[in-house]
Each structure stands twice: as structure tokens, then as C-alpha cells.
mmCIF file of C-alpha atoms and ligand atoms in Angstrom:
data_model
loop_
_atom_site.group_PDB
_atom_site.id
_atom_site.type_symbol
_atom_site.label_atom_id
_atom_site.label_comp_id
_atom_site.label_asym_id
_atom_site.label_seq_id
_atom_site.Cartn_x
_atom_site.Cartn_y
_atom_site.Cartn_z
ATOM 1 C CA MET A 1 49.483 -33.675 -19.726
ATOM 2 C CA LYS A 2 53.133 -32.752 -19.097
ATOM 3 C CA ILE A 3 55.846 -35.029 -20.379
ATOM 4 C CA SER A 4 59.240 -35.493 -18.784
ATOM 5 C CA GLU A 5 62.358 -37.618 -19.142
ATOM 6 C CA LYS A 6 60.427 -40.249 -17.235
ATOM 7 C CA THR A 7 58.174 -40.681 -20.290
ATOM 8 C CA ILE A 8 61.163 -41.589 -22.470
ATOM 9 C CA ASN A 9 62.614 -43.876 -19.795
ATOM 10 C CA GLN A 10 59.303 -45.672 -19.590
ATOM 11 C CA LEU A 11 59.191 -45.987 -23.382
ATOM 12 C CA LEU A 12 62.732 -47.395 -23.276
ATOM 13 C CA SER A 13 61.978 -49.978 -20.615
ATOM 14 C CA ASP A 14 58.421 -51.012 -21.577
ATOM 15 C CA ARG A 15 58.644 -50.395 -25.350
ATOM 16 C CA ASN A 16 55.210 -48.949 -24.911
ATOM 17 C CA LEU A 17 53.280 -46.055 -23.425
ATOM 18 C CA PRO A 18 49.635 -45.554 -22.536
ATOM 19 C CA ASP A 19 47.609 -43.547 -25.073
ATOM 20 C CA ASN A 20 47.565 -40.318 -23.074
ATOM 21 C CA GLU A 21 51.370 -40.290 -22.729
ATOM 22 C CA LEU A 22 51.923 -41.153 -26.379
ATOM 23 C CA ASN A 23 49.574 -38.343 -27.265
ATOM 24 C CA ALA A 24 51.523 -35.852 -25.156
ATOM 25 C CA LEU A 25 54.850 -37.051 -26.535
ATOM 26 C CA LEU A 26 53.710 -36.744 -30.158
ATOM 27 C CA GLU A 27 52.265 -33.287 -29.624
ATOM 28 C CA SER A 28 55.233 -31.722 -27.853
ATOM 29 C CA SER A 29 58.677 -30.826 -29.186
ATOM 30 C CA GLY A 30 60.099 -30.463 -25.653
ATOM 31 C CA LEU A 31 61.838 -33.848 -25.531
ATOM 32 C CA ASP A 32 62.859 -34.145 -29.184
ATOM 33 C CA GLU A 33 66.628 -34.140 -28.643
ATOM 34 C CA LEU A 34 66.426 -36.809 -25.939
ATOM 35 C CA LEU A 35 63.968 -38.801 -28.015
ATOM 36 C CA PHE A 36 66.238 -38.737 -31.097
ATOM 37 C CA SER A 37 69.368 -39.669 -29.154
ATOM 38 C CA SER A 38 67.590 -42.510 -27.307
ATOM 39 C CA ALA A 39 66.308 -43.896 -30.628
ATOM 40 C CA ASP A 40 69.774 -43.603 -32.177
ATOM 41 C CA ALA A 41 71.323 -45.457 -29.224
ATOM 42 C CA ILE A 42 68.870 -48.346 -29.660
ATOM 43 C CA ARG A 43 69.432 -48.609 -33.429
ATOM 44 C CA ARG A 44 73.230 -48.563 -32.849
ATOM 45 C CA LYS A 45 72.904 -51.344 -30.286
ATOM 46 C CA ILE A 46 71.173 -53.599 -32.822
ATOM 47 C CA TYR A 47 72.433 -52.395 -36.204
ATOM 48 C CA GLY A 48 75.633 -50.500 -35.321
ATOM 49 C CA ASP A 49 76.238 -47.695 -37.797
ATOM 50 C CA GLU A 50 75.021 -49.790 -40.731
ATOM 51 C CA VAL A 51 72.511 -48.416 -43.203
ATOM 52 C CA TYR A 52 70.966 -50.870 -45.650
ATOM 53 C CA ILE A 53 70.285 -49.853 -49.225
ATOM 54 C CA ARG A 54 67.370 -51.041 -51.328
ATOM 55 C CA GLY A 55 67.256 -50.475 -55.074
ATOM 56 C CA LEU A 56 63.835 -49.098 -55.940
ATOM 57 C CA ILE A 57 62.448 -49.915 -59.386
ATOM 58 C CA GLU A 58 59.234 -47.984 -60.039
ATOM 59 C CA PHE A 59 58.069 -50.123 -62.926
ATOM 60 C CA THR A 60 54.571 -48.776 -63.680
ATOM 61 C CA ASN A 61 52.616 -45.639 -62.868
ATOM 62 C CA TYR A 62 49.309 -46.995 -64.151
ATOM 63 C CA CYS A 63 46.885 -47.525 -61.282
ATOM 64 C CA LYS A 64 43.318 -48.753 -61.083
ATOM 65 C CA ASN A 65 42.799 -47.035 -57.727
ATOM 66 C CA ASN A 66 41.810 -43.499 -56.892
ATOM 67 C CA CYS A 67 43.403 -42.733 -53.543
ATOM 68 C CA TYR A 68 42.627 -39.051 -52.960
ATOM 69 C CA TYR A 69 46.201 -38.170 -51.971
ATOM 70 C CA CYS A 70 48.169 -39.853 -54.745
ATOM 71 C CA GLY A 71 49.463 -38.248 -57.932
ATOM 72 C CA ILE A 72 49.265 -41.474 -59.984
ATOM 73 C CA ARG A 73 45.588 -42.100 -59.137
ATOM 74 C CA LYS A 74 43.487 -43.334 -62.028
ATOM 75 C CA TYR A 75 41.523 -40.080 -62.385
ATOM 76 C CA ASN A 76 44.606 -37.922 -62.784
ATOM 77 C CA LYS A 77 44.124 -37.540 -66.513
ATOM 78 C CA LYS A 78 47.192 -35.305 -66.746
ATOM 79 C CA ALA A 79 49.551 -38.077 -65.617
ATOM 80 C CA VAL A 80 51.760 -39.361 -68.422
ATOM 81 C CA ARG A 81 51.681 -43.143 -67.992
ATOM 82 C CA TYR A 82 54.504 -45.646 -68.533
ATOM 83 C CA ARG A 83 55.316 -49.307 -68.048
ATOM 84 C CA LEU A 84 58.720 -50.986 -67.943
ATOM 85 C CA SER A 85 59.177 -54.224 -69.873
ATOM 86 C CA LYS A 86 60.666 -57.313 -68.249
ATOM 87 C CA ASP A 87 63.937 -56.600 -70.072
ATOM 88 C CA GLU A 88 64.011 -53.023 -68.812
ATOM 89 C CA ILE A 89 63.414 -54.252 -65.254
ATOM 90 C CA MET A 90 66.204 -56.819 -65.679
ATOM 91 C CA SER A 91 68.652 -54.146 -66.817
ATOM 92 C CA CYS A 92 67.773 -52.018 -63.767
ATOM 93 C CA CYS A 93 68.626 -55.075 -61.607
ATOM 94 C CA SER A 94 71.841 -55.707 -63.518
ATOM 95 C CA GLU A 95 73.016 -52.128 -63.041
ATOM 96 C CA GLY A 96 71.897 -52.222 -59.406
ATOM 97 C CA TYR A 97 73.746 -55.461 -58.725
ATOM 98 C CA SER A 98 76.992 -54.031 -60.067
ATOM 99 C CA LEU A 99 76.505 -50.978 -57.832
ATOM 100 C CA GLY A 100 76.272 -53.260 -54.772
ATOM 101 C CA PHE A 101 72.525 -53.541 -54.325
ATOM 102 C CA ARG A 102 71.385 -56.856 -52.839
ATOM 103 C CA THR A 103 67.697 -55.966 -52.509
ATOM 104 C CA PHE A 104 65.468 -55.015 -55.410
ATOM 105 C CA VAL A 105 62.149 -53.378 -54.645
ATOM 106 C CA LEU A 106 59.625 -53.584 -57.459
ATOM 107 C CA GLN A 107 57.015 -50.915 -56.819
ATOM 108 C CA GLY A 108 54.113 -49.731 -58.898
ATOM 109 C CA GLY A 109 50.522 -48.632 -59.071
ATOM 110 C CA GLU A 110 47.938 -51.426 -59.095
ATOM 111 C CA ASP A 111 48.269 -52.164 -62.792
ATOM 112 C CA PRO A 112 46.315 -55.188 -64.099
ATOM 113 C CA TYR A 113 48.602 -55.304 -67.170
ATOM 114 C CA TYR A 114 51.102 -57.074 -64.900
ATOM 115 C CA ASN A 115 49.000 -60.154 -64.262
ATOM 116 C CA ASP A 116 50.172 -62.897 -61.909
ATOM 117 C CA LYS A 117 51.855 -64.792 -64.732
ATOM 118 C CA LEU A 118 53.943 -61.791 -65.743
ATOM 119 C CA ILE A 119 54.832 -60.846 -62.145
ATOM 120 C CA CYS A 120 55.889 -64.457 -61.515
ATOM 121 C CA GLU A 121 57.997 -64.491 -64.687
ATOM 122 C CA ILE A 122 59.754 -61.277 -63.670
ATOM 123 C CA VAL A 123 60.314 -62.468 -60.103
ATOM 124 C CA SER A 124 61.566 -65.915 -61.225
ATOM 125 C CA GLU A 125 64.053 -64.397 -63.623
ATOM 126 C CA ILE A 126 65.437 -62.028 -60.965
ATOM 127 C CA ARG A 127 65.575 -64.926 -58.485
ATOM 128 C CA GLU A 128 67.426 -67.131 -61.002
ATOM 129 C CA ARG A 129 70.014 -64.489 -61.894
ATOM 130 C CA TYR A 130 70.517 -63.017 -58.432
ATOM 131 C CA SER A 131 70.136 -65.836 -55.926
ATOM 132 C CA ASP A 132 71.931 -63.797 -53.238
ATOM 133 C CA CYS A 133 69.416 -60.934 -53.369
ATOM 134 C CA ALA A 134 66.130 -60.169 -51.666
ATOM 135 C CA ILE A 135 63.180 -59.438 -53.921
ATOM 136 C CA THR A 136 60.649 -57.038 -52.451
ATOM 137 C CA LEU A 137 57.285 -56.422 -54.043
ATOM 138 C CA SER A 138 55.148 -53.341 -53.448
ATOM 139 C CA ILE A 139 52.265 -53.724 -55.855
ATOM 140 C CA GLY A 140 49.239 -53.298 -53.633
ATOM 141 C CA GLU A 141 46.314 -55.486 -52.656
ATOM 142 C CA LYS A 142 46.083 -58.958 -54.236
ATOM 143 C CA SER A 143 44.450 -62.257 -53.362
ATOM 144 C CA LYS A 144 46.230 -64.645 -51.019
ATOM 145 C CA GLU A 145 46.726 -67.047 -53.956
ATOM 146 C CA SER A 146 48.483 -64.321 -55.942
ATOM 147 C CA TYR A 147 50.711 -63.428 -52.990
ATOM 148 C CA ARG A 148 51.539 -67.121 -52.625
ATOM 149 C CA ALA A 149 52.361 -67.465 -56.317
ATOM 150 C CA TYR A 150 54.806 -64.502 -56.153
ATOM 151 C CA PHE A 151 56.362 -65.996 -53.004
ATOM 152 C CA ASN A 152 56.807 -69.381 -54.681
ATOM 153 C CA ALA A 153 58.375 -67.606 -57.659
ATOM 154 C CA GLY A 154 61.027 -66.171 -55.341
ATOM 155 C CA ALA A 155 59.746 -62.924 -53.809
ATOM 156 C CA ASN A 156 60.511 -62.735 -50.103
ATOM 157 C CA ARG A 157 59.521 -59.280 -48.881
ATOM 158 C CA TYR A 158 56.377 -57.179 -49.358
ATOM 159 C CA LEU A 159 55.696 -53.525 -48.629
ATOM 160 C CA LEU A 160 52.083 -52.477 -48.159
ATOM 161 C CA ARG A 161 51.477 -49.409 -46.043
ATOM 162 C CA HIS A 162 48.188 -49.593 -44.201
ATOM 163 C CA GLU A 163 48.029 -45.769 -44.717
ATOM 164 C CA THR A 164 45.821 -45.215 -41.653
ATOM 165 C CA ALA A 165 44.451 -47.716 -39.157
ATOM 166 C CA ASP A 166 41.333 -45.695 -38.394
ATOM 167 C CA GLU A 167 38.151 -46.572 -40.353
ATOM 168 C CA GLU A 168 36.771 -43.022 -40.449
ATOM 169 C CA HIS A 169 40.101 -41.542 -41.493
ATOM 170 C CA TYR A 170 40.584 -44.270 -44.105
ATOM 171 C CA LYS A 171 37.228 -43.320 -45.670
ATOM 172 C CA LYS A 172 38.329 -39.694 -45.921
ATOM 173 C CA LEU A 173 41.462 -40.690 -47.860
ATOM 174 C CA HIS A 174 40.002 -43.348 -50.172
ATOM 175 C CA PRO A 175 36.954 -43.923 -52.378
ATOM 176 C CA GLU A 176 34.219 -46.277 -51.210
ATOM 177 C CA SER A 177 35.489 -49.095 -53.421
ATOM 178 C CA MET A 178 38.547 -49.443 -51.160
ATOM 179 C CA SER A 179 38.492 -50.891 -47.667
ATOM 180 C CA LEU A 180 40.770 -50.731 -44.666
ATOM 181 C CA GLN A 181 39.645 -54.186 -43.597
ATOM 182 C CA LYS A 182 40.845 -55.634 -46.909
ATOM 183 C CA ARG A 183 44.191 -53.857 -46.619
ATOM 184 C CA LYS A 184 44.748 -55.159 -43.091
ATOM 185 C CA GLN A 185 43.726 -58.659 -44.187
ATOM 186 C CA CYS A 186 46.309 -58.523 -46.997
ATOM 187 C CA LEU A 187 49.025 -57.683 -44.465
ATOM 188 C CA PHE A 188 48.189 -60.623 -42.207
ATOM 189 C CA GLU A 189 47.970 -62.968 -45.219
ATOM 190 C CA LEU A 190 51.385 -61.850 -46.427
ATOM 191 C CA LYS A 191 52.779 -62.684 -42.992
ATOM 192 C CA GLU A 192 51.095 -66.090 -42.949
ATOM 193 C CA ILE A 193 52.658 -66.950 -46.310
ATOM 194 C CA GLY A 194 56.091 -66.182 -44.920
ATOM 195 C CA TYR A 195 56.996 -62.804 -46.389
ATOM 196 C CA GLN A 196 59.008 -60.288 -44.402
ATOM 197 C CA VAL A 197 56.328 -57.628 -44.264
ATOM 198 C CA GLY A 198 56.514 -53.845 -44.227
ATOM 199 C CA SER A 199 53.668 -51.523 -43.409
ATOM 200 C CA GLY A 200 53.378 -47.854 -42.513
ATOM 201 C CA PHE A 201 51.563 -44.603 -43.078
ATOM 202 C CA MET A 202 51.869 -41.005 -44.193
ATOM 203 C CA VAL A 203 52.465 -38.378 -41.539
ATOM 204 C CA GLY A 204 50.247 -35.294 -41.729
ATOM 205 C CA SER A 205 47.833 -36.725 -44.279
ATOM 206 C CA PRO A 206 44.621 -34.691 -44.616
ATOM 207 C CA TYR A 207 42.289 -34.932 -41.587
ATOM 208 C CA GLN A 208 44.850 -36.960 -39.579
ATOM 209 C CA THR A 209 44.665 -36.499 -35.795
ATOM 210 C CA THR A 210 47.081 -37.563 -33.057
ATOM 211 C CA GLU A 211 44.517 -40.221 -32.093
ATOM 212 C CA ASN A 212 44.796 -41.607 -35.630
ATOM 213 C CA LEU A 213 48.578 -41.839 -35.243
ATOM 214 C CA ILE A 214 48.133 -43.718 -31.978
ATOM 215 C CA SER A 215 45.790 -46.152 -33.782
ATOM 216 C CA ASP A 216 48.537 -46.596 -36.396
ATOM 217 C CA ILE A 217 51.027 -47.510 -33.669
ATOM 218 C CA ARG A 218 48.547 -49.888 -32.011
ATOM 219 C CA PHE A 219 47.872 -51.591 -35.344
ATOM 220 C CA LEU A 220 51.609 -52.005 -35.977
ATOM 221 C CA GLN A 221 51.965 -53.529 -32.497
ATOM 222 C CA ARG A 222 49.439 -56.191 -33.536
ATOM 223 C CA LEU A 223 50.990 -56.768 -36.954
ATOM 224 C CA LYS A 224 54.618 -56.797 -35.755
ATOM 225 C CA PRO A 225 56.049 -55.912 -39.174
ATOM 226 C CA ASP A 226 59.717 -56.284 -40.106
ATOM 227 C CA MET A 227 59.756 -52.976 -41.947
ATOM 228 C CA ILE A 228 57.952 -49.744 -41.093
ATOM 229 C CA GLY A 229 57.818 -47.064 -43.776
ATOM 230 C CA ILE A 230 56.613 -43.616 -42.838
ATOM 231 C CA GLY A 231 57.038 -40.339 -44.651
ATOM 232 C CA PRO A 232 55.342 -36.954 -44.719
ATOM 233 C CA TYR A 233 52.214 -36.516 -46.824
ATOM 234 C CA ILE A 234 53.110 -34.195 -49.713
ATOM 235 C CA ASN A 235 50.650 -32.272 -51.790
ATOM 236 C CA HIS A 236 49.871 -32.940 -55.462
ATOM 237 C CA ALA A 237 47.915 -30.404 -57.540
ATOM 238 C CA GLN A 238 46.046 -33.045 -59.577
ATOM 239 C CA THR A 239 44.305 -34.614 -56.582
ATOM 240 C CA PRO A 240 41.210 -33.667 -54.552
ATOM 241 C CA PHE A 241 43.619 -32.733 -51.729
ATOM 242 C CA ALA A 242 45.386 -30.042 -53.756
ATOM 243 C CA ASP A 243 44.754 -27.397 -51.069
ATOM 244 C CA PHE A 244 46.022 -29.342 -48.057
ATOM 245 C CA ALA A 245 49.326 -28.609 -46.315
ATOM 246 C CA ASN A 246 52.274 -31.010 -46.364
ATOM 247 C CA GLY A 247 53.114 -33.145 -43.336
ATOM 248 C CA SER A 248 55.845 -31.731 -41.103
ATOM 249 C CA LEU A 249 59.477 -32.707 -40.777
ATOM 250 C CA GLU A 250 59.342 -32.428 -36.975
ATOM 251 C CA LEU A 251 56.414 -34.779 -36.484
ATOM 252 C CA THR A 252 57.827 -37.296 -38.969
ATOM 253 C CA LEU A 253 61.167 -37.360 -37.106
ATOM 254 C CA ARG A 254 59.426 -37.688 -33.745
ATOM 255 C CA LEU A 255 57.428 -40.639 -35.075
ATOM 256 C CA ILE A 256 60.535 -42.327 -36.496
ATOM 257 C CA SER A 257 62.071 -42.178 -33.008
ATOM 258 C CA VAL A 258 58.931 -43.388 -31.259
ATOM 259 C CA LEU A 259 58.683 -46.302 -33.722
ATOM 260 C CA ARG A 260 62.368 -47.181 -33.191
ATOM 261 C CA LEU A 261 61.800 -47.290 -29.427
ATOM 262 C CA ILE A 262 58.666 -49.423 -29.697
ATOM 263 C CA PHE A 263 60.070 -51.680 -32.468
ATOM 264 C CA PRO A 264 63.842 -51.739 -31.774
ATOM 265 C CA TYR A 265 64.548 -54.337 -34.480
ATOM 266 C CA ALA A 266 62.543 -52.690 -37.279
ATOM 267 C CA LEU A 267 63.897 -51.737 -40.669
ATOM 268 C CA ILE A 268 62.841 -48.109 -40.964
ATOM 269 C CA PRO A 269 63.665 -46.151 -44.130
ATOM 270 C CA ALA A 270 64.632 -42.502 -44.280
ATOM 271 C CA THR A 271 62.259 -41.933 -47.183
ATOM 272 C CA THR A 272 62.465 -39.910 -50.369
ATOM 273 C CA ALA A 273 59.411 -37.945 -49.167
ATOM 274 C CA LEU A 274 61.390 -36.911 -46.071
ATOM 275 C CA GLY A 275 64.228 -35.763 -48.347
ATOM 276 C CA THR A 276 61.697 -33.864 -50.439
ATOM 277 C CA ILE A 277 60.298 -31.690 -47.636
ATOM 278 C CA HIS A 278 63.755 -30.805 -46.267
ATOM 279 C CA PRO A 279 67.179 -30.798 -47.970
ATOM 280 C CA GLN A 280 68.654 -32.816 -45.076
ATOM 281 C CA GLY A 281 65.467 -34.763 -44.331
ATOM 282 C CA ARG A 282 66.976 -38.203 -44.895
ATOM 283 C CA GLU A 283 70.076 -37.469 -42.814
ATOM 284 C CA LEU A 284 67.855 -36.203 -39.992
ATOM 285 C CA GLY A 285 65.692 -39.313 -40.374
ATOM 286 C CA LEU A 286 68.754 -41.533 -39.907
ATOM 287 C CA LYS A 287 69.799 -39.599 -36.808
ATOM 288 C CA ALA A 288 66.277 -40.033 -35.410
ATOM 289 C CA GLY A 289 66.449 -43.830 -35.735
ATOM 290 C CA ALA A 290 65.984 -44.793 -39.406
ATOM 291 C CA ASN A 291 68.377 -47.420 -40.825
ATOM 292 C CA VAL A 292 67.466 -47.926 -44.495
ATOM 293 C CA VAL A 293 67.670 -45.787 -47.642
ATOM 294 C CA MET A 294 66.046 -46.591 -50.966
ATOM 295 C CA PRO A 295 67.810 -45.023 -53.933
ATOM 296 C CA ASN A 296 66.094 -45.128 -57.283
ATOM 297 C CA LEU A 297 67.195 -47.638 -59.929
ATOM 298 C CA SER A 298 64.455 -46.782 -62.448
ATOM 299 C CA PRO A 299 65.620 -45.519 -65.864
ATOM 300 C CA VAL A 300 65.999 -41.717 -65.759
ATOM 301 C CA LYS A 301 63.533 -41.336 -68.663
ATOM 302 C CA VAL A 302 60.612 -42.444 -66.421
ATOM 303 C CA ARG A 303 61.700 -41.059 -63.049
ATOM 304 C CA LYS A 304 59.714 -37.809 -63.190
ATOM 305 C CA LEU A 305 56.606 -39.714 -64.265
ATOM 306 C CA TYR A 306 56.346 -41.696 -61.017
ATOM 307 C CA ASP A 307 54.843 -38.530 -59.682
ATOM 308 C CA LEU A 308 53.181 -39.420 -56.369
ATOM 309 C CA TYR A 309 53.661 -35.898 -54.989
ATOM 310 C CA GLU A 310 55.174 -32.601 -56.052
ATOM 311 C CA ASN A 311 58.885 -31.726 -56.220
ATOM 312 C CA LYS A 312 59.993 -35.314 -55.669
ATOM 313 C CA ILE A 313 63.790 -35.414 -55.404
ATOM 314 C CA CYS A 314 66.280 -37.700 -57.204
ATOM 315 C CA THR A 315 64.433 -37.707 -60.525
ATOM 316 C CA GLY A 316 67.332 -36.470 -62.681
ATOM 317 C CA GLU A 317 70.367 -38.561 -61.772
ATOM 318 C CA GLU A 318 71.546 -41.919 -63.051
ATOM 319 C CA ALA A 319 71.487 -44.807 -60.553
ATOM 320 C CA ALA A 320 75.252 -44.608 -59.990
ATOM 321 C CA GLN A 321 75.026 -40.890 -59.173
ATOM 322 C CA CYS A 322 72.154 -41.514 -56.739
ATOM 323 C CA ARG A 323 74.142 -44.276 -55.069
ATOM 324 C CA GLY A 324 77.221 -42.011 -54.691
ATOM 325 C CA CYS A 325 75.175 -39.062 -53.447
ATOM 326 C CA LEU A 326 73.439 -41.165 -50.802
ATOM 327 C CA GLU A 327 76.726 -42.748 -49.728
ATOM 328 C CA ARG A 328 78.060 -39.251 -48.964
ATOM 329 C CA ARG A 329 74.871 -38.158 -47.243
ATOM 330 C CA VAL A 330 74.763 -41.265 -45.038
ATOM 331 C CA LYS A 331 78.435 -40.788 -44.104
ATOM 332 C CA SER A 332 77.886 -37.141 -43.274
ATOM 333 C CA ALA A 333 75.154 -38.199 -40.827
ATOM 334 C CA GLY A 334 77.599 -40.579 -39.074
ATOM 335 C CA TYR A 335 76.602 -43.940 -40.592
ATOM 336 C CA ASN A 336 77.813 -46.323 -43.294
ATOM 337 C CA ILE A 337 76.044 -47.875 -46.241
ATOM 338 C CA VAL A 338 76.540 -51.637 -46.383
ATOM 339 C CA THR A 339 75.886 -53.796 -49.413
ATOM 340 C CA SER A 340 74.554 -56.862 -47.590
ATOM 341 C CA ILE A 341 71.066 -58.274 -48.149
ATOM 342 C CA GLY A 342 70.104 -56.441 -44.959
ATOM 343 C CA ASN A 343 67.693 -58.763 -43.217
ATOM 344 C CA VAL A 344 65.819 -57.754 -40.094
ATOM 345 C CA LYS A 345 67.604 -58.626 -36.839
ATOM 346 C CA LYS A 346 64.628 -59.716 -34.786
ATOM 347 C CA GLU A 347 66.608 -62.453 -32.973
ATOM 348 C CA GLU A 348 68.918 -59.868 -31.429
ATOM 349 C CA GLN A 349 65.961 -58.372 -29.670
ATOM 350 C CA HIS A 350 64.817 -61.727 -28.354
ATOM 351 C CA SER A 351 68.232 -62.712 -27.037
ATOM 352 C CA GLU A 352 68.687 -59.477 -25.063
HETATM 353 N N1 SAM B 401 50.311 -49.463 -55.194
HETATM 354 C C1 SAM B 401 51.135 -49.851 -54.110
HETATM 355 C C2 SAM B 401 50.402 -49.716 -52.791
HETATM 356 O O1 SAM B 401 49.254 -49.285 -52.810
HETATM 357 O O2 SAM B 401 50.955 -50.068 -51.761
HETATM 358 C C3 SAM B 401 52.486 -49.136 -54.060
HETATM 359 C C4 SAM B 401 52.550 -47.796 -54.696
HETATM 360 S S1 SAM B 401 51.910 -46.486 -53.694
HETATM 361 C C5 SAM B 401 52.016 -45.133 -54.793
HETATM 362 C C6 SAM B 401 53.265 -46.241 -52.552
HETATM 363 C C7 SAM B 401 53.031 -45.303 -51.381
HETATM 364 O O3 SAM B 401 53.118 -43.952 -51.805
HETATM 365 C C8 SAM B 401 51.702 -45.363 -50.703
HETATM 366 O O4 SAM B 401 51.670 -46.421 -49.786
HETATM 367 C C9 SAM B 401 51.559 -43.981 -50.046
HETATM 368 O O5 SAM B 401 51.787 -44.031 -48.644
HETATM 369 C C10 SAM B 401 52.653 -43.159 -50.750
HETATM 370 N N2 SAM B 401 52.081 -41.904 -51.293
HETATM 371 C C11 SAM B 401 51.133 -41.773 -52.240
HETATM 372 N N3 SAM B 401 50.809 -40.476 -52.402
HETATM 373 C C12 SAM B 401 51.569 -39.775 -51.555
HETATM 374 C C13 SAM B 401 51.666 -38.385 -51.233
HETATM 375 N N4 SAM B 401 50.893 -37.472 -51.833
HETATM 376 N N5 SAM B 401 52.554 -38.002 -50.279
HETATM 377 C C14 SAM B 401 53.336 -38.927 -49.668
HETATM 378 N N6 SAM B 401 53.273 -40.250 -49.909
HETATM 379 C C15 SAM B 401 52.393 -40.669 -50.839
#
């Protein structure tokens, strides 16, 4: 099927396309420039030139899961494991707050050491000290009661990528003990509790087809998340997928734009993975419609150990250096970092 400007106009007016047109759009580079500029125009209409920053604290690389693509999977016996104490996490927040961060993202492998009591203690202490900040958790699949306990302790956002919305593809990426149905259920439960929810997927993960990507978009249309995180799949030698190729910059950018056009209000990060596969990946991501960056606030001594994929960038600099570097990069792309809490602007879309 041939795509034309009409395809983008239809996407702009309907915020949707039939499967065959989405397929053609994702598989062709012919309309990329128009696609990127249309996505940028929409993000500017809602968010102006503002880019929100989130301070990422990667607090544990222990994980009980064995996702075939991930460098911190349980069976990677070469991984050097670490955990941050509550005090260490608090000092990351303290440094982050003085650098202007108003969102802290606590991310980690699924590490049973951090039981609900400990997570709630950490969240409550951050909430008490920084009442003007958002607390985002990204700690995997938990029971609804656990999610509720974290929410009551003061967490208000949750990131849980669905990874792929297709059952067959999910089985190729994960061991039998994990289930797509459970992951999807977690996302809907998080929404019910009242979290601002983020989901997403890797682009170019092993065995992924364009049909799988369309299923991802259809799933997101049902979920209606506030945040959508996508980034290229990147190889890691200590995984069963060691011989697979990385996801591509071009397809990731095209998907960022398509997602911006379908979900105009969404908070979409220009991810570290995008910056890893191309020196200007994050800047290009912003120009294609992304509006969030997530610099690392973890102590430098553990940065290299949160080794999800190879050649991960930003593992050597102190938080302040990362913040300064990103500020310059964002400016060079034509946008401005703002230090607000950076909530989603869903109402703007409704009042159009
Ligand atoms: N344990 C939590 C969870 O499952 O949501 C958060 C940590 S998990 C390591 C964070 C994200 O890293 C995953 O959702 C996955 O999309 C991404 N990731 C893992 N391995 C990757 C790889 N090889 N390339 C790119 N992204 C990867």
C-alpha cells in the first residue's frame, strides 16, 4: 500500500489509522520529515517548548525474573549486583532536589529484598521531605494490595512497560513463568488505584513484526496511559539474545511521532537507550515528538552495574554533570528544560 500526505492528515484529524495504513506508515521512510514536523507541532501546541525532567534512581539490579533480553536477568551470573540503602536513596533525592528535580523515579529489578514495608518506608520518607514532588515507582509486577499500599504511602506515578501486547511474541521474550495477561492486569489495576500510569515497549526486540507494533498501539489505545516509554532494543552479551541486532533509530523515531499523533497529551521520554544507539538520539527523539528526559541520579559507583544493555551512556558523570549536559542538549534541539512537577496535560486535549 502506498502512503501519502493524506495518511498523515488522517492521523492528525482522527488520531487513528486503520491497521493497513499504520503498517504502511511504519514500514516506509518516505513521510518521515512530515511525520516528525506534524508530531512536533502537536507537542508544541500542548506543551510549548517545555521538556520535563525526571530524576532516575536505579536502586537495585537484583531481579527474580529472567526476561531473555535484559542484562540484569537472574541467570546472568556475571552481573555484579548492588542495592541502595534507604539513606543512599534519600541522598540521591536530596541532591536531585537541589538540582531542580521535582520527580523522582525509583526503578529496579524485581527484588524481594525490598518488601512492601521497606518500599512504603522509602516512599513515605520521600513524600514527607519533598511534598512538592512526584514519586514514580518502576519496580515491576506486584499485587493490587501492594500497589495500593505504595500509593497510600505517597507514590503517585508508576511505569510498567507492557513490552509487547502480542501473546506469541511475549512468549518468545519471556520464560513460561511470566505472563502477558498478568502484566496487562497490573496496568489496569494501577489505573484503578489512581496512579498516573506509564507503559510502553522496546522497538526492534527479537522476533518483533510490524503487526506486533500495531498490537502495541491498539493496547495503548485501550489503556490510555499518561506516559508512553519506548526505546530501541539493545543487545547484551550475557543474554540468550546475544546474537540479535539492535532496534533502529529510524523506526524508534517514527514510532515516537506516531504515538504523539495518536496520544497528543502523552508524556513521552527521549530515552537513554535512544541516546545509546545514536550520539544525538535523544535530541532527535525530542524533535520527533518526545517531551521528557530522565537523567540519572544514582550514585556514580553503581551506574555501570545497572547494565540492562551494552554501551549504556551516562554511566560516568555525577548527577550535576548529567543535568548540565542534558540542559545543553535539550536547548540545542530547540526546547527548554523546566523544573516543574510536569504533570500530564490531558485536560488541554479535552478542551480543544
Ligand atoms: N523491573 C521493572 C519492570 O519490569 O518494569 C523495571 C526495570 S526493567 C529493567 C526496565 C525496562 O528496561 C524494561 O521495561 C525494558 O523495556 C527495558 N530493557 C530491558 N532490557 C533491555 C534491552 N536489552 N534493551 C532495551 N531496553 C531494555
